[in-house]
mmCIF file of C-alpha atoms and ligand atoms in Angstrom:
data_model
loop_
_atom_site.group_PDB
_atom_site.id
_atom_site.type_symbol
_atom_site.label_atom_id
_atom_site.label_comp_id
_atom_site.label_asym_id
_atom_site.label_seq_id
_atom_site.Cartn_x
_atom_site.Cartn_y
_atom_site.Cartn_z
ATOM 1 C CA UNK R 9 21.872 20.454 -7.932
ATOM 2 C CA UNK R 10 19.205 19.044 -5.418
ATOM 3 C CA UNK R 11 20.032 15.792 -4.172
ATOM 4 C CA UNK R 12 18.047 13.062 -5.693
ATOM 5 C CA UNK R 13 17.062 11.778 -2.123
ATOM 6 C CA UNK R 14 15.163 8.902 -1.900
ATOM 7 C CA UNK R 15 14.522 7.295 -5.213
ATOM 8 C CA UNK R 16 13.087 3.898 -6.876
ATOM 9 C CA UNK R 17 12.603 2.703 -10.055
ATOM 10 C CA UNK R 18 14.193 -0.544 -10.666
ATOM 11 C CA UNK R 19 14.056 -1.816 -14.181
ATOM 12 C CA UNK R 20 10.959 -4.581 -13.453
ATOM 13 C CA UNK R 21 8.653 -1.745 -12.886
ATOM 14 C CA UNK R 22 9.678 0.149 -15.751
ATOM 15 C CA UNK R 23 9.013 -3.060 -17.734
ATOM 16 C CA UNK R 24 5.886 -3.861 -16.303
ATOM 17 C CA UNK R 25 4.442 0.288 -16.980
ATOM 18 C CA UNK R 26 5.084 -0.563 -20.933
ATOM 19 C CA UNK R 27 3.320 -4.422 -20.905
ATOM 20 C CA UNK R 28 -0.006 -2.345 -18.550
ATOM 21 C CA UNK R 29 -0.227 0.165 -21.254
ATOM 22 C CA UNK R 30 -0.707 -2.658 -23.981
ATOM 23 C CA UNK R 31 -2.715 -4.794 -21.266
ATOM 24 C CA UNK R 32 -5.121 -1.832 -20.468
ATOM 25 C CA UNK R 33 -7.405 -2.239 -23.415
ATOM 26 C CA UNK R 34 -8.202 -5.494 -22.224
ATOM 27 C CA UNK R 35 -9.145 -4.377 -18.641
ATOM 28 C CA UNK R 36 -12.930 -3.856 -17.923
ATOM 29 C CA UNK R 37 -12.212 -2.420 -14.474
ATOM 30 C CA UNK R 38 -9.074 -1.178 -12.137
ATOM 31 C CA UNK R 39 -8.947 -1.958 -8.778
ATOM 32 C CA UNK R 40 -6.746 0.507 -6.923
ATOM 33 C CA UNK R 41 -4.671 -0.751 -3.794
ATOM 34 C CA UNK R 42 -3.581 1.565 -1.317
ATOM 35 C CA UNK R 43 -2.217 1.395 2.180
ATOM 36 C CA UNK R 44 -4.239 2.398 5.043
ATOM 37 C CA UNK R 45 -1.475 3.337 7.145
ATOM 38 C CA UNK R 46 0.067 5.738 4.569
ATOM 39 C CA UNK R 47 -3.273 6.083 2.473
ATOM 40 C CA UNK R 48 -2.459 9.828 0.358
ATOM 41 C CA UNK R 49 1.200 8.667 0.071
ATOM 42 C CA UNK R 50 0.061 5.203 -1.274
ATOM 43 C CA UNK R 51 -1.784 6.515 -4.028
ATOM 44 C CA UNK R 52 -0.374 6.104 -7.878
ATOM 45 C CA UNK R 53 -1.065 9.937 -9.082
ATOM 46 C CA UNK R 54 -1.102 8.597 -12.743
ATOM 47 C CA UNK R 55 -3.848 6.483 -11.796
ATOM 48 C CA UNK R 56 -6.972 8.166 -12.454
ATOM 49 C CA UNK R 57 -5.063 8.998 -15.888
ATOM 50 C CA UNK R 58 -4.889 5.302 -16.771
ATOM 51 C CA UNK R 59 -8.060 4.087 -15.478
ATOM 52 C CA UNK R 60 -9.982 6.173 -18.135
ATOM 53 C CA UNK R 61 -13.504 6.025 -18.233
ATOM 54 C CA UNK R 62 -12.720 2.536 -16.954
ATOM 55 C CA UNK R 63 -14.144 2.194 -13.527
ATOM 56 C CA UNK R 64 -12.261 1.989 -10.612
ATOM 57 C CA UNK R 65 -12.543 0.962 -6.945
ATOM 58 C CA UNK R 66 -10.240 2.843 -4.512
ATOM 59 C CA UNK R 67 -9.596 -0.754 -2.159
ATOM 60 C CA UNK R 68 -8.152 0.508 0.980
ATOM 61 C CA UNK R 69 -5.555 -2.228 2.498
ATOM 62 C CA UNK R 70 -3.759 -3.143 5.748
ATOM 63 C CA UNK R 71 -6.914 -1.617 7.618
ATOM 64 C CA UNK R 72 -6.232 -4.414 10.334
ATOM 65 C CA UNK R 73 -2.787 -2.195 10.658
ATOM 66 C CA UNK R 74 -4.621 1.088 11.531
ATOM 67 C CA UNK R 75 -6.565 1.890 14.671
ATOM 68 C CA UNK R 76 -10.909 1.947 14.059
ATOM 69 C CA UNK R 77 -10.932 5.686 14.560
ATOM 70 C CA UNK R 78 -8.601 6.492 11.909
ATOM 71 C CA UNK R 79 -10.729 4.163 9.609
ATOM 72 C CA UNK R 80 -14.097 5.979 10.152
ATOM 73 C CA UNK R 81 -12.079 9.837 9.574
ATOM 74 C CA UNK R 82 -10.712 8.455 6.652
ATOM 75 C CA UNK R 83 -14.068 6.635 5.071
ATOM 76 C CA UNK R 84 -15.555 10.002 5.793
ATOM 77 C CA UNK R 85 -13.150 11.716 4.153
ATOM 78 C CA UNK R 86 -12.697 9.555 0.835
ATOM 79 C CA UNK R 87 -16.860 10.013 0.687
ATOM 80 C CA UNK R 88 -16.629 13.726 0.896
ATOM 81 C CA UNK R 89 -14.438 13.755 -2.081
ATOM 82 C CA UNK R 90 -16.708 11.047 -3.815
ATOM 83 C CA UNK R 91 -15.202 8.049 -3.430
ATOM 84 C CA UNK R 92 -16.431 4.597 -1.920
ATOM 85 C CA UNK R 93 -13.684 2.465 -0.651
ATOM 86 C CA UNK R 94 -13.762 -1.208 -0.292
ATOM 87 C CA UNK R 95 -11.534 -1.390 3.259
ATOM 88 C CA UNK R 96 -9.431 -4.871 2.916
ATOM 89 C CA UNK R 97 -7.258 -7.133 5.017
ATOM 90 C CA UNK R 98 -5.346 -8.877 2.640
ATOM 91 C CA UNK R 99 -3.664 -11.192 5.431
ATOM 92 C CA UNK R 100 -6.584 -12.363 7.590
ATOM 93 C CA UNK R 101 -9.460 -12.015 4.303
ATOM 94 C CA UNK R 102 -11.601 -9.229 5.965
ATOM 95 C CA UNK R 103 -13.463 -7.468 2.944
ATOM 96 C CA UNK R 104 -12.913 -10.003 0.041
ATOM 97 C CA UNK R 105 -16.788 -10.447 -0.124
ATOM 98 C CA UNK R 106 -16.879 -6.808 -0.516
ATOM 99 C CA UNK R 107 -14.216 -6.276 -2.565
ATOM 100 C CA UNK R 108 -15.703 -9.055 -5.183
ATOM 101 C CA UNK R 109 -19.267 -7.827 -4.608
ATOM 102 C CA UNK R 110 -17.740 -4.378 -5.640
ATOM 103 C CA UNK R 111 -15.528 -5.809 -8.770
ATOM 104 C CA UNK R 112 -18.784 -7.628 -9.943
ATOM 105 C CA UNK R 113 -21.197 -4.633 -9.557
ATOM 106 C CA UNK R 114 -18.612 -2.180 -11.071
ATOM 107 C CA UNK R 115 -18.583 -4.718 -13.965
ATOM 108 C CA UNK R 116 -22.110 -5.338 -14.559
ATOM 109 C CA UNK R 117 -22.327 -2.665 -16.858
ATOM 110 C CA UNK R 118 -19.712 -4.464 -19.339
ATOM 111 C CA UNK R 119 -22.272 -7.758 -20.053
ATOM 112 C CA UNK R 120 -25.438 -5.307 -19.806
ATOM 113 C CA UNK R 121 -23.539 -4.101 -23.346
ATOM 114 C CA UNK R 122 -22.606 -7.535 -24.192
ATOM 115 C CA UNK R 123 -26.296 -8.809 -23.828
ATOM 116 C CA UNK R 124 -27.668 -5.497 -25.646
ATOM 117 C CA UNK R 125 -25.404 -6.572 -28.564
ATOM 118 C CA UNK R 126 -26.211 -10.492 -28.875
ATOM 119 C CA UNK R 127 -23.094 -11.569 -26.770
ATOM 120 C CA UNK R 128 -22.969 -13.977 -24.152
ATOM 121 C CA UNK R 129 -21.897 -12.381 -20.820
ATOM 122 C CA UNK R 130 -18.163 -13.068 -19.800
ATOM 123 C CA UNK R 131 -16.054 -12.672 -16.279
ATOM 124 C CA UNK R 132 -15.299 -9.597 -15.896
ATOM 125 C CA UNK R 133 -11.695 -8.273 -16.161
ATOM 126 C CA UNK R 134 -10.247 -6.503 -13.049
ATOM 127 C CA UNK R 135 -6.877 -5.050 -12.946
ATOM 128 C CA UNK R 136 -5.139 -5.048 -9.275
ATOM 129 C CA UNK R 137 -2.640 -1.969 -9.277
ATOM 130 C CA UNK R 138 -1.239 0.103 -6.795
ATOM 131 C CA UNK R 139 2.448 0.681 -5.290
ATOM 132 C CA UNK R 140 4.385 -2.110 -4.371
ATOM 133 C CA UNK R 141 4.004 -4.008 -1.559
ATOM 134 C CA UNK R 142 0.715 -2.859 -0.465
ATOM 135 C CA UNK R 143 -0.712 -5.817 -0.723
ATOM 136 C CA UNK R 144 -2.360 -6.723 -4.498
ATOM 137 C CA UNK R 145 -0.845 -10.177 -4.677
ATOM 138 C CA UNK R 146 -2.245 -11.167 -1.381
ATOM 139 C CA UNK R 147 -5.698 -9.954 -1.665
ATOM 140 C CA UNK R 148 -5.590 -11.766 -5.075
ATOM 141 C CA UNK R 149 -4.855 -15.457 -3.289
ATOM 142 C CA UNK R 150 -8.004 -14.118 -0.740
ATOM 143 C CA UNK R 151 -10.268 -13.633 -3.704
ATOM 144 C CA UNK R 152 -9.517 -16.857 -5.311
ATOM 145 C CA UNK R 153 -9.386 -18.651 -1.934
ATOM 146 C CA UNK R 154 -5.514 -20.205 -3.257
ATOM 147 C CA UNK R 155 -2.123 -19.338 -3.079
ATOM 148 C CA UNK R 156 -2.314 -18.384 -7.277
ATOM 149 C CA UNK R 157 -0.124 -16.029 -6.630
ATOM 150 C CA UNK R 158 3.330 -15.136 -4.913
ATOM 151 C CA UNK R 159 3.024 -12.639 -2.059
ATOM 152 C CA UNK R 160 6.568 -11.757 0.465
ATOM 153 C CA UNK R 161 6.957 -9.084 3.239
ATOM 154 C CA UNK R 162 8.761 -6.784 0.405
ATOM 155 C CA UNK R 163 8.675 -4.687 -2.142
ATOM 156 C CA UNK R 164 8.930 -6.083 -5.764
ATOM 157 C CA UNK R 165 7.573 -9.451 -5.607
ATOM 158 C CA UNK R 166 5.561 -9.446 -8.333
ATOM 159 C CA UNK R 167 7.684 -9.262 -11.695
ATOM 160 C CA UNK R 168 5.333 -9.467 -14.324
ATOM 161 C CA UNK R 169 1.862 -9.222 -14.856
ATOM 162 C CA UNK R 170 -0.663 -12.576 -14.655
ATOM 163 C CA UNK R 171 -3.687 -13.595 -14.899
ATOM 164 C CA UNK R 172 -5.549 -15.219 -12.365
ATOM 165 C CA UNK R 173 -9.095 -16.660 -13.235
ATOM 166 C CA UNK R 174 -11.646 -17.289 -10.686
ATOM 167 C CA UNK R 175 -13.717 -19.244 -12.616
ATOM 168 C CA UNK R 176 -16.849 -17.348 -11.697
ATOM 169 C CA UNK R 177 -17.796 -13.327 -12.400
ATOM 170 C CA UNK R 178 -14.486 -11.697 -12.173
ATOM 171 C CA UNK R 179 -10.546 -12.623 -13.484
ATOM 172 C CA UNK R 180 -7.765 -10.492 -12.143
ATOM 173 C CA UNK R 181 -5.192 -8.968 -13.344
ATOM 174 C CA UNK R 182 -1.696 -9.025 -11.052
ATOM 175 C CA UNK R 183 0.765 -6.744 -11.467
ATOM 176 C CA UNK R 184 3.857 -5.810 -10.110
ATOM 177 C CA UNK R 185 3.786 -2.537 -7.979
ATOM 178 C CA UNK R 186 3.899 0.614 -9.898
ATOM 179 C CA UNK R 187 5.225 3.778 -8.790
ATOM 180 C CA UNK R 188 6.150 7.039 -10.657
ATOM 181 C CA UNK R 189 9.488 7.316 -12.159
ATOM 182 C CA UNK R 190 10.379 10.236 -9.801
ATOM 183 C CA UNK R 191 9.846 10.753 -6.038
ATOM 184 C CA UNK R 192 8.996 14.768 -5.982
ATOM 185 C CA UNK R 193 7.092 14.671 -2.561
ATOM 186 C CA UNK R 194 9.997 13.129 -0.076
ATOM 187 C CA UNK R 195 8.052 13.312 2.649
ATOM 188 C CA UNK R 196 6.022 10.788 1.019
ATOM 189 C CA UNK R 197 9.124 9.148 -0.307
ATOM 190 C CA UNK R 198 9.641 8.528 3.565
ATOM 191 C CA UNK R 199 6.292 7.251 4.439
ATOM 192 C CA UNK R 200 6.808 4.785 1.495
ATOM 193 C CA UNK R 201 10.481 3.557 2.980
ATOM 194 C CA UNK R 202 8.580 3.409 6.480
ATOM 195 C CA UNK R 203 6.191 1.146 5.484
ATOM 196 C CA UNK R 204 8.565 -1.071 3.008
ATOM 197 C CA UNK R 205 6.815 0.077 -0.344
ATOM 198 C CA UNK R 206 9.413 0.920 -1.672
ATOM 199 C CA UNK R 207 12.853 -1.501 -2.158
ATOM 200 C CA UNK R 208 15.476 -1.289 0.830
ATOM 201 C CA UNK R 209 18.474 -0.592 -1.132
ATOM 202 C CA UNK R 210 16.972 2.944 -2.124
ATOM 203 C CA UNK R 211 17.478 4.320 1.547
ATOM 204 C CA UNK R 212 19.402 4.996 4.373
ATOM 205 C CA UNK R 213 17.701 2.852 6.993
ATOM 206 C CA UNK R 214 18.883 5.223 10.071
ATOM 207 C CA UNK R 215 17.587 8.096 8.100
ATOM 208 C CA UNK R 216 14.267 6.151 7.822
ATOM 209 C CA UNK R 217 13.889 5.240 11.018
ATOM 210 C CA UNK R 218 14.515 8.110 12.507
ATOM 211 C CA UNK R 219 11.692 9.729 10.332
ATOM 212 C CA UNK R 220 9.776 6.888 11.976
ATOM 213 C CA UNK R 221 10.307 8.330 15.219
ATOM 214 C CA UNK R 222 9.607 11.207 14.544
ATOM 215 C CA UNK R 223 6.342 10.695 13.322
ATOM 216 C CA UNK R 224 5.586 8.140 16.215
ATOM 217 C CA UNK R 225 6.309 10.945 18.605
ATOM 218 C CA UNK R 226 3.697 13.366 17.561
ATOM 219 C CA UNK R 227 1.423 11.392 16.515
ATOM 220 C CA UNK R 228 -2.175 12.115 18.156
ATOM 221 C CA UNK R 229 -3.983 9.371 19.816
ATOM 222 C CA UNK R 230 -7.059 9.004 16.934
ATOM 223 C CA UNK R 231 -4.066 8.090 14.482
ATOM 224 C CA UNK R 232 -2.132 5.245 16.879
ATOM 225 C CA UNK R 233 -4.126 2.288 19.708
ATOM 226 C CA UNK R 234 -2.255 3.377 22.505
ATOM 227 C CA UNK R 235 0.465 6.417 23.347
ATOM 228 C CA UNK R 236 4.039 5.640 21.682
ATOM 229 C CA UNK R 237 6.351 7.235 23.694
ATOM 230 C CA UNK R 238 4.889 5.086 26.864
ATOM 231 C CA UNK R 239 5.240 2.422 24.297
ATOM 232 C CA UNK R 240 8.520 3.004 23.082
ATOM 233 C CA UNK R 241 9.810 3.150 26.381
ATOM 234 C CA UNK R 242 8.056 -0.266 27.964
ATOM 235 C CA UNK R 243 9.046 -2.628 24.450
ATOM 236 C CA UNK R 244 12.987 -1.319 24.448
ATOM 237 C CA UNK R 245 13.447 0.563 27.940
ATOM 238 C CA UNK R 246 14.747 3.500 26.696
ATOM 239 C CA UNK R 247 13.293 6.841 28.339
ATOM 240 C CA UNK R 248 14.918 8.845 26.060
ATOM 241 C CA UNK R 249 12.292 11.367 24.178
ATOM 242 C CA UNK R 250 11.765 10.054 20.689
ATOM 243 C CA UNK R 251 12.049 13.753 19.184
ATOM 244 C CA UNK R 252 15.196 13.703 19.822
ATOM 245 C CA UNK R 253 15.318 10.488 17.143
ATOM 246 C CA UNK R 254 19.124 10.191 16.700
ATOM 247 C CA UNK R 255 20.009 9.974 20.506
ATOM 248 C CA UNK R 256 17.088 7.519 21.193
ATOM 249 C CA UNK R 257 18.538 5.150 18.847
ATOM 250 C CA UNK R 258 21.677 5.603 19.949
ATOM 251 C CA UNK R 259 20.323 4.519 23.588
ATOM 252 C CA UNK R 260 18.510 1.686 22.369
ATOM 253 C CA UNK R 261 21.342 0.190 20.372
ATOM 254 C CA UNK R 262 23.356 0.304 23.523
ATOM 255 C CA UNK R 263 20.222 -1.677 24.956
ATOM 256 C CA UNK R 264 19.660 -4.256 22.279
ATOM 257 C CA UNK R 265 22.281 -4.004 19.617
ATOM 258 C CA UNK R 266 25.917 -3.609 20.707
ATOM 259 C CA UNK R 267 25.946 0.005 19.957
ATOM 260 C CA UNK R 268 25.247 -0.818 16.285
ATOM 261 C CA UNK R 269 22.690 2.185 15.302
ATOM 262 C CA UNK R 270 22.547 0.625 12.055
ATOM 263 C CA UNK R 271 21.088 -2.522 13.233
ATOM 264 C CA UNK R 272 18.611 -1.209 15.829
ATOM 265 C CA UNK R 273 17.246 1.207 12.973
ATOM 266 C CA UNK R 274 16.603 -2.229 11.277
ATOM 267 C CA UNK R 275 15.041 -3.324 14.417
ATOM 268 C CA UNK R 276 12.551 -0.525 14.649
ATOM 269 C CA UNK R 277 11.436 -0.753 11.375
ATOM 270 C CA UNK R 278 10.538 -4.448 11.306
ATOM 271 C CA UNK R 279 9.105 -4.170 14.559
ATOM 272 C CA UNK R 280 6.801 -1.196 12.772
ATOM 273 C CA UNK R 281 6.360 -3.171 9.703
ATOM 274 C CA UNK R 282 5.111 -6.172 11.173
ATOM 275 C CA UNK R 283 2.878 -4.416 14.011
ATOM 276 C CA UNK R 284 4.840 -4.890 16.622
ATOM 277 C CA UNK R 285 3.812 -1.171 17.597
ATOM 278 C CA UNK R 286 0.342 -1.741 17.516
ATOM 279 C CA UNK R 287 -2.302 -0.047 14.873
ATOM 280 C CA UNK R 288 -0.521 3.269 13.733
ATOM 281 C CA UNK R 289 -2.237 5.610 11.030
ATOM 282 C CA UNK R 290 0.708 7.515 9.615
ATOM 283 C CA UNK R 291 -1.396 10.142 7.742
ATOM 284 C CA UNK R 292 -4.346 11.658 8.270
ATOM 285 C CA UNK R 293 -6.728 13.368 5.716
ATOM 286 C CA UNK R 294 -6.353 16.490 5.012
ATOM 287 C CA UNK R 295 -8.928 19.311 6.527
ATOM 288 C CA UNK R 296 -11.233 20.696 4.324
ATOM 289 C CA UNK R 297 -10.242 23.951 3.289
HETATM 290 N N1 GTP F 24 -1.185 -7.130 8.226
HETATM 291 C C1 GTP F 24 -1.465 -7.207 6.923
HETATM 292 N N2 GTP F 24 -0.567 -7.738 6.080
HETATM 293 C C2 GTP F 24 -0.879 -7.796 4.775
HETATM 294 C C3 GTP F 24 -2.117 -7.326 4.267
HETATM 295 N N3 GTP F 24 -2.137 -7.510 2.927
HETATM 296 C C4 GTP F 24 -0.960 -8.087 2.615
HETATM 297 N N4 GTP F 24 -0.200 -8.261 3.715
HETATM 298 C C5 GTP F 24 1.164 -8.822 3.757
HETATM 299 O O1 GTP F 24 2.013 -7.888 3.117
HETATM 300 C C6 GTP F 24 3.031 -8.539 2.376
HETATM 301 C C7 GTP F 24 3.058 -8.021 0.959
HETATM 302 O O2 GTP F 24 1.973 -8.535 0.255
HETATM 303 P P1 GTP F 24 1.982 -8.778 -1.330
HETATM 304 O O3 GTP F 24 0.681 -9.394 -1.631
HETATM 305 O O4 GTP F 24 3.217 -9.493 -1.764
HETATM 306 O O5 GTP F 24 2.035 -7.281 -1.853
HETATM 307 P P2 GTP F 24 2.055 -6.780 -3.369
HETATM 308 O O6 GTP F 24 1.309 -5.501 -3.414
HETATM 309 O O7 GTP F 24 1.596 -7.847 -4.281
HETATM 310 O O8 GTP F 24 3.605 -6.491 -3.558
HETATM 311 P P3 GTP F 24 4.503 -6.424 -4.930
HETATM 312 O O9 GTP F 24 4.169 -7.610 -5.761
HETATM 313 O O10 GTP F 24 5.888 -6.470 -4.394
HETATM 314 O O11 GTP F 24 4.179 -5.136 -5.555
HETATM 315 C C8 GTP F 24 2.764 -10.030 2.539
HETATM 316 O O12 GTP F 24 3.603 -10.521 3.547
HETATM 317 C C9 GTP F 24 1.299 -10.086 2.954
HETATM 318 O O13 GTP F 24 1.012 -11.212 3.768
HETATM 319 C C10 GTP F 24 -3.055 -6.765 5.193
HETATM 320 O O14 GTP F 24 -4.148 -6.319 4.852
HETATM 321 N N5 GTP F 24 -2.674 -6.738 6.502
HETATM 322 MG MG1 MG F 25 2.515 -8.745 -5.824
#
């Protein structure tokens, strides 16, 4: 048998698919978080599924975490397949007007109905979902202009789902990051672990960060601010090539950790996580065919 790999499904999120099925009927609109820096791996593929005939806005997140250029090929690229993102910063507030001017219009067509029927208009109901950690809870507190909610640097902060009202056109929806019972795409299953949407305990971090290497090391320069392995080599003087992702770490833990691979794969990744490395766009869109 295959080996399962890298798999996550704690029992919170499990819970929390059964209580969005019953909470969907009362959802006008879905708002659909992604991550900019892993935007195709970030992307729930039961989504659309659930959504409906609901309407959804694709909000793209984190874009203070990926360099301008890998924005603009991106926006291009959602357009060309019909889409219309709302591009977010859920830390520093960039695109909250947006996002609420989007939530609002995508709504209008709910009290339009309302009004036709004799009804007085009402806020209109907007469900944040997307994988964990991307960034829902967060962009929540931005739209409200409060901490409502609680939002950590890690996966599976949100337990259960909550309603936040704004008091105005919209109420949201929290919920805790979903993500499909089964990782098929590993690759993807990497980018996740990379980027801490997924929990810790489900991976091998050496494993993880060498992937991270990896990817840092041929990554062209529309996709990352400046070139990595000059970059690599400057923050943790090591010279060694980054391809060769086991031996690097191995040289940088005898730099900065004792030896201890273990802890200087932790390293790496927070440094990532937290931008340390500068704006990198870990996938690109895919060419046209
Ligand atoms: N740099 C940056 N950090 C962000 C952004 N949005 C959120 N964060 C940070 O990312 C972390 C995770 O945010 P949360 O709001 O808890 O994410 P979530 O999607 O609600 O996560 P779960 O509830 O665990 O599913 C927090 O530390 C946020 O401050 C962003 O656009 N840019
Ligand atoms: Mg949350």
């Amino acid at each position: 048998m295959a080996s399962p790999g890298i798999q996550w499904y704690p029992g919170h999120v499990a819970r929390a698919e059964r209580q969005l099925r019953q909470q969907l009927d009362r959802v006008d609109l879905v708002l659909e978080v992604c991550d900019a820096r892993i935007l195709q791996a970030s992307r729930h593929p039961s989504l659309e599924r659930w959504a409906g005939n609901k309407p959804r806005v694709l909000v793209v997140n984190r874009r203070d975490m990926v360099p301008p250029a890998a924005r603009s090929s991106w926006h291009r690229w959602l357009q060309q397949q019909g889409e219309d993102p709302v591009w977010c910063d859920g830390r520093g507030g960039g695109g909250s007007k947006a996002l609420l001017q989007a939530a609002v219009e995508a709504g209008a067509a709910l009290n339009t109905r309302r009004q036709r029927r004799g009804l007085r208009p009402r806020p209109v109901r907007a469900l944040m979902l997307g994988f964990p950690n991307v960034g829902k809870s967060a962009l929540i507190n931005r739209l409200v202009g409060r901490r409502a909610v609680a939002s950590e640097r890690r996966a599976g902060v949100t337990r259960s789902l909550q309603w936040v009202r704004m008091g105005g056109q919209v109420d949201l929806l929290d919920a805790p990051g979903i993500l499909p019972p089964r990782l098929q795409d590993q690759e993807a299953a990497l980018l996740l672990a990379i980027c801490d949407d997924i929990g810790q305990a489900a991976y091998d971090h050496e494993a993880v960060a060498q992937a991270l290497l990896r990817h840092l090391a041929n990554l062209p320069p529309p996709r990352v601010g400046q070139p990595l392995t000059g970059l690599l080599a400057s923050r943790y003087g090591v010279t060694t090539d980054p391809r060769a992702p086991h031996r690097w770490l191995q040289a940088a833990a005898a730099e900065h950790a004792s030896g201890c691979t273990a802890r200087m794969a932790q390293r790496l990744l927070d440094d990532f996580r937290r931008g340390r490395l500068g704006a990198v766009a870990l996938q690109a869109p895919q060419p046209s065919p």
